[in-house]
PDB file of C-alpha atoms and ligand atoms in Angstrom:
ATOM      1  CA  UNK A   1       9.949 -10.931  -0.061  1.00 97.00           C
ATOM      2  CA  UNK A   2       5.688 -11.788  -0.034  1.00 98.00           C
ATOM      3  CA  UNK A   3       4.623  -8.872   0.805  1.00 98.00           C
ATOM      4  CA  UNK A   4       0.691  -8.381   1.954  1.00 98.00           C
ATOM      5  CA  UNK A   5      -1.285  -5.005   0.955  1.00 98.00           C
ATOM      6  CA  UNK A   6      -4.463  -5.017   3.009  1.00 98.00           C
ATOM      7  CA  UNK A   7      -6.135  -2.467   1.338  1.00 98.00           C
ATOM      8  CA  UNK A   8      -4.335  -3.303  -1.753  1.00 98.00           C
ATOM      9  CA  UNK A   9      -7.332  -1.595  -4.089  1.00 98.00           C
ATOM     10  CA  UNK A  10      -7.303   1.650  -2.157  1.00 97.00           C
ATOM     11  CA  UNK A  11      -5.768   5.330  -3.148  1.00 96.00           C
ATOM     12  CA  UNK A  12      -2.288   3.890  -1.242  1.00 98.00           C
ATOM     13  CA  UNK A  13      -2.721   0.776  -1.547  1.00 98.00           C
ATOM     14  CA  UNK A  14      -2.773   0.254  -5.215  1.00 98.00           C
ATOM     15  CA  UNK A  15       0.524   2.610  -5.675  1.00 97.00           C
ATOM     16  CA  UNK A  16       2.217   0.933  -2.955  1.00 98.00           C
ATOM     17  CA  UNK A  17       1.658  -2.600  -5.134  1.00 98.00           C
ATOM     18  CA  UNK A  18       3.017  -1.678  -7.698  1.00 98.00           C
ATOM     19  CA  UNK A  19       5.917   0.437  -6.290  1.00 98.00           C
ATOM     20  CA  UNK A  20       6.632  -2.840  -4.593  1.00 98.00           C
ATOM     21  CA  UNK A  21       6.420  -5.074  -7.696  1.00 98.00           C
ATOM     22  CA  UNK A  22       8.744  -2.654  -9.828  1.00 98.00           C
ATOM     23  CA  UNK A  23      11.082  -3.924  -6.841  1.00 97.00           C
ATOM     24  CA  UNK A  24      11.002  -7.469  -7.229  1.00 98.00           C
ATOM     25  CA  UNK A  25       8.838  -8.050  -4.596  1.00 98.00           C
ATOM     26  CA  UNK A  26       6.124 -10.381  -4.365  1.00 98.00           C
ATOM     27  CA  UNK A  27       3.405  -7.824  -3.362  1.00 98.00           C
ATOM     28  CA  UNK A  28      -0.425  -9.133  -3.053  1.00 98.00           C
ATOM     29  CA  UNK A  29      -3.479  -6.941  -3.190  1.00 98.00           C
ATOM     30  CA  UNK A  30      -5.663  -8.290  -0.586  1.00 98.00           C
ATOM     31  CA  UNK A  31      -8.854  -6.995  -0.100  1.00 98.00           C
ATOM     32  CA  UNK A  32     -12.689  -7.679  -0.188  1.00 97.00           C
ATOM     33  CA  UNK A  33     -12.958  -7.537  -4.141  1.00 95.00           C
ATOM     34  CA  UNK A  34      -9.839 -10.515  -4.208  1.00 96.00           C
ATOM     35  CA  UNK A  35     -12.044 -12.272  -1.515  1.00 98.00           C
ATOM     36  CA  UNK A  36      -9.865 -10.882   1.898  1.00 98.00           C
ATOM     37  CA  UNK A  37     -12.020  -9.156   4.426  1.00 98.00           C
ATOM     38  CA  UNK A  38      -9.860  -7.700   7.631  1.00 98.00           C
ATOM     39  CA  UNK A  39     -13.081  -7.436   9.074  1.00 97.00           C
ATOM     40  CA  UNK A  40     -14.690 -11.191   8.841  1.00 98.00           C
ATOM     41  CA  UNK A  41     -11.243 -13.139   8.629  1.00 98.00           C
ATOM     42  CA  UNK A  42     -12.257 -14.249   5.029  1.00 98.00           C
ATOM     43  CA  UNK A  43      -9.400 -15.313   2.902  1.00 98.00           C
ATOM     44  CA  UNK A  44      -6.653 -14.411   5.924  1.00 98.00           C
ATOM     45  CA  UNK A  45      -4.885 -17.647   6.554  1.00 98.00           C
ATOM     46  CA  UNK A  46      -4.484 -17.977   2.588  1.00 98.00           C
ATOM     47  CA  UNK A  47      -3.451 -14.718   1.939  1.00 98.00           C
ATOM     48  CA  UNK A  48      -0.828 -14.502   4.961  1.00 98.00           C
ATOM     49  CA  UNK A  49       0.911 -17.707   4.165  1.00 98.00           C
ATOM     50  CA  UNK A  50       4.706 -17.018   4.111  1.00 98.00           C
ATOM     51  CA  UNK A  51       3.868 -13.317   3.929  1.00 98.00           C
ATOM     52  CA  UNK A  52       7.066 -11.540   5.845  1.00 98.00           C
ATOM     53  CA  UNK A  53       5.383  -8.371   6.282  1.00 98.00           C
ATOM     54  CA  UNK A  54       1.746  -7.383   6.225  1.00 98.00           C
ATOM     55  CA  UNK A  55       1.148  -3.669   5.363  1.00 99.00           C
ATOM     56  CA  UNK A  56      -2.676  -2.143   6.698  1.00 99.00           C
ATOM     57  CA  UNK A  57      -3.953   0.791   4.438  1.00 98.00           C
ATOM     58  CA  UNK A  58      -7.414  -0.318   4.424  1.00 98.00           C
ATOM     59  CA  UNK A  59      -9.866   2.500   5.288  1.00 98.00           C
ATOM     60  CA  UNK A  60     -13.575   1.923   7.221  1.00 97.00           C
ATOM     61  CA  UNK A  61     -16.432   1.930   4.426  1.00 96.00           C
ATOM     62  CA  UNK A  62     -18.225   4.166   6.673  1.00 96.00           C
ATOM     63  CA  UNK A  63     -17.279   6.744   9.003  1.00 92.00           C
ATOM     64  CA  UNK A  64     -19.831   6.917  11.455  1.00 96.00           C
ATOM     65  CA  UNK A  65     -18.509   6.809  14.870  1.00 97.00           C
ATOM     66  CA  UNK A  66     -19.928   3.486  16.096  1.00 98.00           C
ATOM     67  CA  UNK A  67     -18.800   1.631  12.826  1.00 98.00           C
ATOM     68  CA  UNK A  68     -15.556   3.702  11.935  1.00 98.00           C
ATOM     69  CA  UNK A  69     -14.499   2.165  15.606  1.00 98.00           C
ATOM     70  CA  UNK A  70     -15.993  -1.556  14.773  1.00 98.00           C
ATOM     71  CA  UNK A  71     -14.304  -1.274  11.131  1.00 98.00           C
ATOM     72  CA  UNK A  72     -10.510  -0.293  12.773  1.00 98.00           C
ATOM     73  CA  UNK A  73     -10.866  -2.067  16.320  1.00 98.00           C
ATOM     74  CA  UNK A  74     -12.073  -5.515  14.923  1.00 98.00           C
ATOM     75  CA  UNK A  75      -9.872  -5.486  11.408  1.00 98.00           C
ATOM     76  CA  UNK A  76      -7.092  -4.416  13.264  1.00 98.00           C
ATOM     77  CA  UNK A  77      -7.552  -7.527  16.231  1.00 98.00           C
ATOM     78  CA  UNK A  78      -7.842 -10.143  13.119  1.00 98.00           C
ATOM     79  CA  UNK A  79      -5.007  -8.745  11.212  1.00 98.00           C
ATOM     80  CA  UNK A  80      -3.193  -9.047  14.217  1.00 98.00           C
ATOM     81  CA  UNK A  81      -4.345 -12.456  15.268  1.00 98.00           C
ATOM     82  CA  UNK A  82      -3.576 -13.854  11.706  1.00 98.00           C
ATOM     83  CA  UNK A  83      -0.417 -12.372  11.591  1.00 98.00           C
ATOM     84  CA  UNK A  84       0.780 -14.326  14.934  1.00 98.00           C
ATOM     85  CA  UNK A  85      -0.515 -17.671  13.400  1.00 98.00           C
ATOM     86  CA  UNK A  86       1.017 -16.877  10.349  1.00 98.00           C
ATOM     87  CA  UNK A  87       4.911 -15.816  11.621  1.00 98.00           C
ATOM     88  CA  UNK A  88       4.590 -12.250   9.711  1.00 98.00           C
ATOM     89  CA  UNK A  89       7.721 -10.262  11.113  1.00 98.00           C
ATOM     90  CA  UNK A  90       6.216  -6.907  10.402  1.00 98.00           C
ATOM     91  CA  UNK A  91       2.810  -5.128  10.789  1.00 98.00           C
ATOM     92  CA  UNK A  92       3.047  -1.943   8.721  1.00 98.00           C
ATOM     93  CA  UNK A  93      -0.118   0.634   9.166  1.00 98.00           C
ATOM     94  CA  UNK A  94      -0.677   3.871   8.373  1.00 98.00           C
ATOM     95  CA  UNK A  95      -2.156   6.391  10.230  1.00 98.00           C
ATOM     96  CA  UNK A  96      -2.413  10.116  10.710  1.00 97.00           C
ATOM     97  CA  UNK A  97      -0.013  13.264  11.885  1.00 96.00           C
ATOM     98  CA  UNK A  98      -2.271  14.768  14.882  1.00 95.00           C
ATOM     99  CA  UNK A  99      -4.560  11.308  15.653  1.00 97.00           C
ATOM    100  CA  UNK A 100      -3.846  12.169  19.305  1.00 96.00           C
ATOM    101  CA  UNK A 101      -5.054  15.820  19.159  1.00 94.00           C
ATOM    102  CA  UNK A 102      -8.083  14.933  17.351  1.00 92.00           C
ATOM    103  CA  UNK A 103     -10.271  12.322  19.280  1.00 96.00           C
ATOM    104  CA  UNK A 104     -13.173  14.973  19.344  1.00 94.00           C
ATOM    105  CA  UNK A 105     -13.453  12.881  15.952  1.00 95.00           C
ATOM    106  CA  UNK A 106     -14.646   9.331  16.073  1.00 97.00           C
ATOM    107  CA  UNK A 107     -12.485   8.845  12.705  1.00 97.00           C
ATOM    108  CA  UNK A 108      -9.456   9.928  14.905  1.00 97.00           C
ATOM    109  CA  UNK A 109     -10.670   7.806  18.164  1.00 98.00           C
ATOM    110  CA  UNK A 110     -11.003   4.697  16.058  1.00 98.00           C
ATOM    111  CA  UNK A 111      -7.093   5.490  14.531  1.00 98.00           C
ATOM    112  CA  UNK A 112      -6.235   5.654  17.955  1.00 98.00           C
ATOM    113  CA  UNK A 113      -7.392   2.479  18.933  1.00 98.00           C
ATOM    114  CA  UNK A 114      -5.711   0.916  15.695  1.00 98.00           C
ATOM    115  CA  UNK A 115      -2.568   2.315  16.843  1.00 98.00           C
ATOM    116  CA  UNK A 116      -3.010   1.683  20.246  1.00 98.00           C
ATOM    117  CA  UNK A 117      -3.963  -2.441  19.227  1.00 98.00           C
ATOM    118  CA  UNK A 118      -0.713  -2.657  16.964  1.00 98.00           C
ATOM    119  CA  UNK A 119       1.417  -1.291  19.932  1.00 98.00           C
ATOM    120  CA  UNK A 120       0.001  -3.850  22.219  1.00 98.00           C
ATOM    121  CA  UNK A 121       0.846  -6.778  20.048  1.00 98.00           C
ATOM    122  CA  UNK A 122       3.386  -9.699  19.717  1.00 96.00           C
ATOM    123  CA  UNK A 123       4.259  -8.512  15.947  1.00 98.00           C
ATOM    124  CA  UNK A 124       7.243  -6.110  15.699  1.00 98.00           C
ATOM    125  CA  UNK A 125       5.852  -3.064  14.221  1.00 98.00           C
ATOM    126  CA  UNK A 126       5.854   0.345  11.847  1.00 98.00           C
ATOM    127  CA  UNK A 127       2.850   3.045  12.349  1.00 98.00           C
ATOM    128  CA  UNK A 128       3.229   5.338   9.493  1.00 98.00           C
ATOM    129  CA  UNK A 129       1.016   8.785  10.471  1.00 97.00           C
ATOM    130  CA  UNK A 130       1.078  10.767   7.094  1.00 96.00           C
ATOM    131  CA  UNK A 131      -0.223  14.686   6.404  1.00 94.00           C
ATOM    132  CA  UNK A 132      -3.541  14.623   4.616  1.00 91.00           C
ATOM    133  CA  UNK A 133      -3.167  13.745   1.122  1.00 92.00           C
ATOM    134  CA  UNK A 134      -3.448  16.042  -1.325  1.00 85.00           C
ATOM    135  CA  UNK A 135      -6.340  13.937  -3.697  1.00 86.00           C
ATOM    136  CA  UNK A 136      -8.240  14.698  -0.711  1.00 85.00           C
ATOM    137  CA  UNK A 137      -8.349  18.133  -0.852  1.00 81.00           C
ATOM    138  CA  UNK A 138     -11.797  18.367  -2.914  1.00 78.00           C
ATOM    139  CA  UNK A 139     -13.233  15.565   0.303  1.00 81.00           C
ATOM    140  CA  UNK A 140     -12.215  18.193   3.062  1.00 82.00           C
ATOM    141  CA  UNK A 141     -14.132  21.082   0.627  1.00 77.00           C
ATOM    142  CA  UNK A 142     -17.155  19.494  -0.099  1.00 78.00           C
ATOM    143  CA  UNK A 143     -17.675  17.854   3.256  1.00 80.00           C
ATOM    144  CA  UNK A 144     -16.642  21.574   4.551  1.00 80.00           C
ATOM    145  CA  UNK A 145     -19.776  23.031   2.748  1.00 78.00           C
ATOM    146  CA  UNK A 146     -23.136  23.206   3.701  1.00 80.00           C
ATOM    147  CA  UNK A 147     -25.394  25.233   1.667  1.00 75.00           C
ATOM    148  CA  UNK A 148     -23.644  28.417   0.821  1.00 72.00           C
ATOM    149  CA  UNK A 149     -21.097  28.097   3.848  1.00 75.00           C
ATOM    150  CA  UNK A 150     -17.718  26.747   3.921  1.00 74.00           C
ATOM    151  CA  UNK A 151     -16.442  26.269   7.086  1.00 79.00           C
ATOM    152  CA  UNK A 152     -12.792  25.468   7.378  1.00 80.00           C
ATOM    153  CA  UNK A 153     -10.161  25.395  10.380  1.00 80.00           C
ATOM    154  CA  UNK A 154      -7.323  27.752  10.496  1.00 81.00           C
ATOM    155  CA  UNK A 155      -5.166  25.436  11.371  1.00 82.00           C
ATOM    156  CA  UNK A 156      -2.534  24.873   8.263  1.00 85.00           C
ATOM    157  CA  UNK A 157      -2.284  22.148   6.098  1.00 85.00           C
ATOM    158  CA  UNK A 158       0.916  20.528   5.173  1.00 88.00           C
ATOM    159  CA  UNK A 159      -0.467  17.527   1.977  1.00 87.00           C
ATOM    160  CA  UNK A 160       1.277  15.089   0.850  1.00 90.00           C
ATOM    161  CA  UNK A 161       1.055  13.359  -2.755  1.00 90.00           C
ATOM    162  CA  UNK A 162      -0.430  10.034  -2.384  1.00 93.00           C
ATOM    163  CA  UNK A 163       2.465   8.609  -4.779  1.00 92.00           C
ATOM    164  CA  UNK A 164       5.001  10.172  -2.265  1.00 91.00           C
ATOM    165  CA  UNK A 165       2.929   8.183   0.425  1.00 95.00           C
ATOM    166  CA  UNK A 166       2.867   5.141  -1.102  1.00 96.00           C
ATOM    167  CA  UNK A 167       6.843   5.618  -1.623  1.00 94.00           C
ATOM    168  CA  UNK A 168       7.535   6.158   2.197  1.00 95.00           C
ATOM    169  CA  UNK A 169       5.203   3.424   2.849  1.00 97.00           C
ATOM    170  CA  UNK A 170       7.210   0.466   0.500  1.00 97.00           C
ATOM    171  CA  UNK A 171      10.321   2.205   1.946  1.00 96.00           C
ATOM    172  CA  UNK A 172       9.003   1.422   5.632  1.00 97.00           C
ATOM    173  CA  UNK A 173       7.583  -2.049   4.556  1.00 98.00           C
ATOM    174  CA  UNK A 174      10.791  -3.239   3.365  1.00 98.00           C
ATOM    175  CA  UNK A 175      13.416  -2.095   6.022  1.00 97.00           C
ATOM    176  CA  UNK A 176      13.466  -3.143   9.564  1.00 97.00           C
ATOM    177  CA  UNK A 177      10.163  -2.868  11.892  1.00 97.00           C
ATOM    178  CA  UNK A 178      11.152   0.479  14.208  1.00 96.00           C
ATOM    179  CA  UNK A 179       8.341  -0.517  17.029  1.00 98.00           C
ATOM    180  CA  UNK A 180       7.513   2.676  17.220  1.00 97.00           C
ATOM    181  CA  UNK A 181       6.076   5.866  15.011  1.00 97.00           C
ATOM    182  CA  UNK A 182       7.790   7.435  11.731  1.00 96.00           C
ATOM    183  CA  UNK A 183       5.913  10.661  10.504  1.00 95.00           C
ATOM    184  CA  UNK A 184       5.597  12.113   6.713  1.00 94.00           C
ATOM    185  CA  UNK A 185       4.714  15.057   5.149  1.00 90.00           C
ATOM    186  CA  UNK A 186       4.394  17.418   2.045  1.00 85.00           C
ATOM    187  CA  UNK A 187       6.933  19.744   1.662  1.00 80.00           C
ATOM    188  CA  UNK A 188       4.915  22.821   2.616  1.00 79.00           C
ATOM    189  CA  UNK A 189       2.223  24.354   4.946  1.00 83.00           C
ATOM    190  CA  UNK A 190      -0.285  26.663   3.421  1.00 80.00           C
ATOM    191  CA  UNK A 191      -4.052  28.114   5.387  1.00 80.00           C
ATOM    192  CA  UNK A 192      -7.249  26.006   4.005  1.00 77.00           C
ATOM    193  CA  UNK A 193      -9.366  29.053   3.027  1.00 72.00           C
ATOM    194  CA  UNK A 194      -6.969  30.927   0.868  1.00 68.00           C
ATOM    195  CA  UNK A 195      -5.048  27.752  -0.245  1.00 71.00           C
ATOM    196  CA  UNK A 196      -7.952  26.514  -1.846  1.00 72.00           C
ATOM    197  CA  UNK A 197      -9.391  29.197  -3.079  1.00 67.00           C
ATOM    198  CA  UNK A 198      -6.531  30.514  -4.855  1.00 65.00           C
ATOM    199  CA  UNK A 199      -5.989  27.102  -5.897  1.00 64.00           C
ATOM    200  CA  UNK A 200      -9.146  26.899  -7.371  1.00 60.00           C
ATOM    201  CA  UNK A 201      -8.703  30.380  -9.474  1.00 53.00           C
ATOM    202  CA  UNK A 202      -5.216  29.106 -10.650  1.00 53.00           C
ATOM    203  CA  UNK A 203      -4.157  25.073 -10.049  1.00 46.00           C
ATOM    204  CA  UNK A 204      -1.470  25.844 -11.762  1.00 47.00           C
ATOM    205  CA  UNK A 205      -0.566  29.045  -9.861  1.00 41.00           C
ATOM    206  CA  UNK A 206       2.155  30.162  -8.349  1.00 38.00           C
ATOM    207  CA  UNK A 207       0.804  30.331  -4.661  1.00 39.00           C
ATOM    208  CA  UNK A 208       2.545  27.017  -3.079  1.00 43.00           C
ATOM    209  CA  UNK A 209       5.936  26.647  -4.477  1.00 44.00           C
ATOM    210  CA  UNK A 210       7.997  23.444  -3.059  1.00 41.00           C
ATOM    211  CA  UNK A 211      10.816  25.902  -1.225  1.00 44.00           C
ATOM    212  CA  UNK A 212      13.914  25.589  -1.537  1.00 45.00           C
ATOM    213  CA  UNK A 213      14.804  22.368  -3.180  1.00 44.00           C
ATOM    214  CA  UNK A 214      15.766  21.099  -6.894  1.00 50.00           C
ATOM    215  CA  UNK A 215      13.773  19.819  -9.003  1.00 55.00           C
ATOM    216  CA  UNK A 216      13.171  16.541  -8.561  1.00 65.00           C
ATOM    217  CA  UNK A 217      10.724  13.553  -8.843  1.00 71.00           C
ATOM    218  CA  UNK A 218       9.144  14.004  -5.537  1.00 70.00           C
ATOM    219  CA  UNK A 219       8.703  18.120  -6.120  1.00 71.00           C
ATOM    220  CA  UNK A 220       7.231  16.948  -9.850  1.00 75.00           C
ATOM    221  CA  UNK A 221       4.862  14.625  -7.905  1.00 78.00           C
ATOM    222  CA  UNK A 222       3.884  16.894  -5.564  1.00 74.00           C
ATOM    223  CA  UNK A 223       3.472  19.531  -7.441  1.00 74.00           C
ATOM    224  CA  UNK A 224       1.336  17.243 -10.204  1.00 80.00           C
ATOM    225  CA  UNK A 225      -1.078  16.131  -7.241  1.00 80.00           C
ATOM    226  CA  UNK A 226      -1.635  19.601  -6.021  1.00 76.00           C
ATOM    227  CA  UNK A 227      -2.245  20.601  -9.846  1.00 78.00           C
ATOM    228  CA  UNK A 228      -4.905  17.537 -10.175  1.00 81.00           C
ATOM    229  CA  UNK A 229      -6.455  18.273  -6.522  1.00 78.00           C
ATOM    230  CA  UNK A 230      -7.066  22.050  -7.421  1.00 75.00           C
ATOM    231  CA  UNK A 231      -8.743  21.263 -10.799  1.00 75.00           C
ATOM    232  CA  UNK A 232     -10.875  19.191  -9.371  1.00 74.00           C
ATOM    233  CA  UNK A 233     -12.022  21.160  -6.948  1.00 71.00           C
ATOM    234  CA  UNK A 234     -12.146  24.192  -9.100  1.00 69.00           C
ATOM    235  CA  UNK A 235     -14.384  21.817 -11.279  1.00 69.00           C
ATOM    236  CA  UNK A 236     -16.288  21.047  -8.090  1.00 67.00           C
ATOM    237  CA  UNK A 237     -17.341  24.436  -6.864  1.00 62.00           C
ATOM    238  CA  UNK A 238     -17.933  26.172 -10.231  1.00 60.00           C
ATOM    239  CA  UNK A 239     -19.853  22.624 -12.015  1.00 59.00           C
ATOM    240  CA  UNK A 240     -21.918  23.180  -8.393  1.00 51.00           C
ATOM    241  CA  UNK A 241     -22.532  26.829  -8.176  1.00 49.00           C
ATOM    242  CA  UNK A 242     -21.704  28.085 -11.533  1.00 52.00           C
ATOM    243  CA  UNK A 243     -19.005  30.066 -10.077  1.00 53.00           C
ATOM    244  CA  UNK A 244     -20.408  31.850  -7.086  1.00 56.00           C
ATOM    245  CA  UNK A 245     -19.044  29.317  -4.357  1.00 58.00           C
ATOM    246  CA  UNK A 246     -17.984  31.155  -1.028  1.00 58.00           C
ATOM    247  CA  UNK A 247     -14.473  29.225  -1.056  1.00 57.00           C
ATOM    248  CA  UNK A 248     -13.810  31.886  -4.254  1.00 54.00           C
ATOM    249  CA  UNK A 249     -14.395  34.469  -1.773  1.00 55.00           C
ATOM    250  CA  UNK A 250     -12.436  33.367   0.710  1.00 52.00           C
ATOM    251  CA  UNK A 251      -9.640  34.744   2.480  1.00 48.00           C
ATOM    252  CA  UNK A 252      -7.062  34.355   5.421  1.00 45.00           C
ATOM    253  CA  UNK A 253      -3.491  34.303   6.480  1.00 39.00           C
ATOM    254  CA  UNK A 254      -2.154  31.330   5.005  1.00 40.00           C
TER     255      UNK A 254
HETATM  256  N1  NAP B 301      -7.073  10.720   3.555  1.00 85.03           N
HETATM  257  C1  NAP B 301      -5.977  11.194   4.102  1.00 85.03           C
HETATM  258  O1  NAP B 301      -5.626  12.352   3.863  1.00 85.03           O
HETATM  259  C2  NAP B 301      -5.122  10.304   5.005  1.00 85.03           C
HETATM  260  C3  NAP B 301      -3.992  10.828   5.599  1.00 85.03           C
HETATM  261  C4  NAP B 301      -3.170   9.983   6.369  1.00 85.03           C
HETATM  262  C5  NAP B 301      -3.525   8.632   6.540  1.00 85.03           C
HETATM  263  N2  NAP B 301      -4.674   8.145   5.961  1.00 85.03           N
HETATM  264  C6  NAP B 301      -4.984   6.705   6.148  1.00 85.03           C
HETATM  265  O2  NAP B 301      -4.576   5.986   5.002  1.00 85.03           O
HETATM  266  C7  NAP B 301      -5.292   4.753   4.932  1.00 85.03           C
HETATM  267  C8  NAP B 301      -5.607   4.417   3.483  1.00 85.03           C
HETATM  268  O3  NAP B 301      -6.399   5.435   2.911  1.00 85.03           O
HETATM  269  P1  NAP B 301      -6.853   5.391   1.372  1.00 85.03           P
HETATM  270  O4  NAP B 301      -7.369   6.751   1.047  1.00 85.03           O
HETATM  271  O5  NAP B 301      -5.790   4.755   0.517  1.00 85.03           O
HETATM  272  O6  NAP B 301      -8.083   4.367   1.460  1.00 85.03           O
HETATM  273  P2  NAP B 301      -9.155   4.010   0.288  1.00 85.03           P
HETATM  274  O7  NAP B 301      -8.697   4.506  -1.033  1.00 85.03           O
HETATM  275  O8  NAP B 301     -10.498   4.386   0.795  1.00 85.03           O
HETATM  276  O9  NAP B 301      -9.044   2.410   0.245  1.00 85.03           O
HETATM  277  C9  NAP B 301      -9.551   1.646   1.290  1.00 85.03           C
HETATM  278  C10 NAP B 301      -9.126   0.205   1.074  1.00 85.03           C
HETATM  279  O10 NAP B 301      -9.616  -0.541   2.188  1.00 85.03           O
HETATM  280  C11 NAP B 301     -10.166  -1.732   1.652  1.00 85.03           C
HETATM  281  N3  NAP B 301     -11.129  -2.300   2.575  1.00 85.03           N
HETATM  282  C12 NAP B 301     -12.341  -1.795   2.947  1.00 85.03           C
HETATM  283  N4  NAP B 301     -12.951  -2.671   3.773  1.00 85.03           N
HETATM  284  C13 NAP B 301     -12.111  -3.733   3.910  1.00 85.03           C
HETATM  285  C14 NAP B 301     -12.184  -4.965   4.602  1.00 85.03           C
HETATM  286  N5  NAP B 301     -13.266  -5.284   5.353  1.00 85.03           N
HETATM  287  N6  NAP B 301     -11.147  -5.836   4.506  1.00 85.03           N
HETATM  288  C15 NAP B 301     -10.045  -5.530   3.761  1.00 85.03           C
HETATM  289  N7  NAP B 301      -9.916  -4.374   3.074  1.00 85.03           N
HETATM  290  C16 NAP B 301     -10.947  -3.497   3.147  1.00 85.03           C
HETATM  291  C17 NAP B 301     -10.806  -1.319   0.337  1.00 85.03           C
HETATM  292  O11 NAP B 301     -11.020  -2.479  -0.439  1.00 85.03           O
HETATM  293  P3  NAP B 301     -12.163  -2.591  -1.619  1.00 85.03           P
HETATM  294  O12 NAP B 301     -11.658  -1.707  -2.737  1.00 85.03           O
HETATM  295  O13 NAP B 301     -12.168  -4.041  -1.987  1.00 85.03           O
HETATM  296  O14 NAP B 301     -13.440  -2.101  -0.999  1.00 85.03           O
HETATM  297  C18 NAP B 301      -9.685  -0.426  -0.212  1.00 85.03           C
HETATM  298  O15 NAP B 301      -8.693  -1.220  -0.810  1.00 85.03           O
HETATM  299  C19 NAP B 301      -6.523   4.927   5.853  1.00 85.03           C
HETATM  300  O16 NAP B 301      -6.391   4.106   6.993  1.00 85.03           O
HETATM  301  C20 NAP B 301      -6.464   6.391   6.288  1.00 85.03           C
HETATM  302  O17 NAP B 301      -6.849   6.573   7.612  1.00 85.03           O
HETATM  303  C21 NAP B 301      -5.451   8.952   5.204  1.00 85.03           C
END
């Protein structure tokens, strides 16, 4: 089956490829760098022909409000258009758990209006929402911090390894569209400000264990992208404040 990866560079987008490959599938890795740009329509038509399913894990180059909305509303319309012209049976995109109870965010308002496009359309559809993932545990630090303050929500955190997304993701891509929304998540919910900063002190530690199941790929995953996200935020704060970062000092209930 051709499969289409918009996005096919990206974090998810690259694993997803070659999950799907491994398959048998004929997966392609469209995006700007392999001359296919959501956002002008360049290299569309080409790309789509005889696609049966085009999967949307491209993410807006910038995040301020006005063009986070532009990036999602307009790449989403094409996508959509092309898609049509093309006879794709499936639009597959993935968003995030919460986008509804975030749209003080205009990251979260222009997810909305992705969603809210797809659902509107012709093209039978999957909208994946995923947990955070955890390789972007060090993002959610350092864009936390601001001089020697780290401020962090108290609501928990539940990550996800982006291997284990891209898995649910080929999973979704190649079964039947559902027309409606399929959620995914890690395995367990821990608090930011003690997460972290325990997971800085000890990546390795023994402060998140995956509960109650066997051992098994997906724990091994997770448990190797938690390991990976800690170091490199432990690398982060220390390499930035020699070890005196306020996330080491931080505490709560989680
Ligand atoms: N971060 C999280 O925790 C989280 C959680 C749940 C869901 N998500 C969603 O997951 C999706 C994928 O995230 P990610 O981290 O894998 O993204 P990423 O690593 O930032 O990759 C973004 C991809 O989008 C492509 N792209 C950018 N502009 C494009 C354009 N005009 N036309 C076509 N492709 C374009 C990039 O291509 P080039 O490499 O060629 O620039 C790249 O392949 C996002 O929509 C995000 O909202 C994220």
């Amino acid at each position: 089956m051709k499969i289409v990866v918009i996005g096919g560079s990206g974090l998810i987008g690259s694993r997803l490829v070659s999950k799907l490959r491994e398959q048998g599938h004929e997966a392609v890795a469209a995006s700007p760098n392999s001359g296919v740009n959501s956002l002008t329509g360049e290299g569309l038509a080409e790309a789509l022909k005889g696609a049966s399913v085009v999967v949307d894990v491209t993410n807006s180059p910038s995040w301020e409000d006005a063009a986070v909305m532009k990036f999602f509303e307009t790449s989403t319309r094409n996508l959509l258009a092309y898609e049509a012209a093309a006879g794709v049976g499936h639009h597959v995109a993935l968003s995030v758990v919460g986008t509804e109870r975030l749209l003080a965010s205009g990251f979260f308002r222009a997810k909305m209006a992705q969603e809210t496009l797809i659902k509107g359309s012709s093209i039978p559809y999957t909208i994946i929402r995923a947990t955070q993932f955890f390789e972007f545990v060090k993002g959610i630090a350092d864009f936390s911090t601001e001089g020697n303050k780290v401020r962090l929500p108290t609501a928990l955190i539940q990550p996800m390894a982006a291997d284990d997304v891209a898995s649910a993701v080929g999973r979704i891509a190649t079964g039947s569209p559902v027309n409606g929304t399929v959620e995914v998540g890690g395995p367990e919910k821990f608090g930011r400000t003690q997460g972290f900063a325990r997971g800085c002190y000890r990546p390795e530690g023994a402060l998140l264990r995956y509960r109650g199941e066997r051992e098994d790929a997906r724990s091994r995953r997770w448990r190797s992208a938690r390991r990976d996200a800690f170091r490199n935020l432990a690398h982060s704060v220390r390499g930035e404040s020699g070890g005196g970062h306020p996330l080491m000092d931080a505490t709560d209930s989680g």
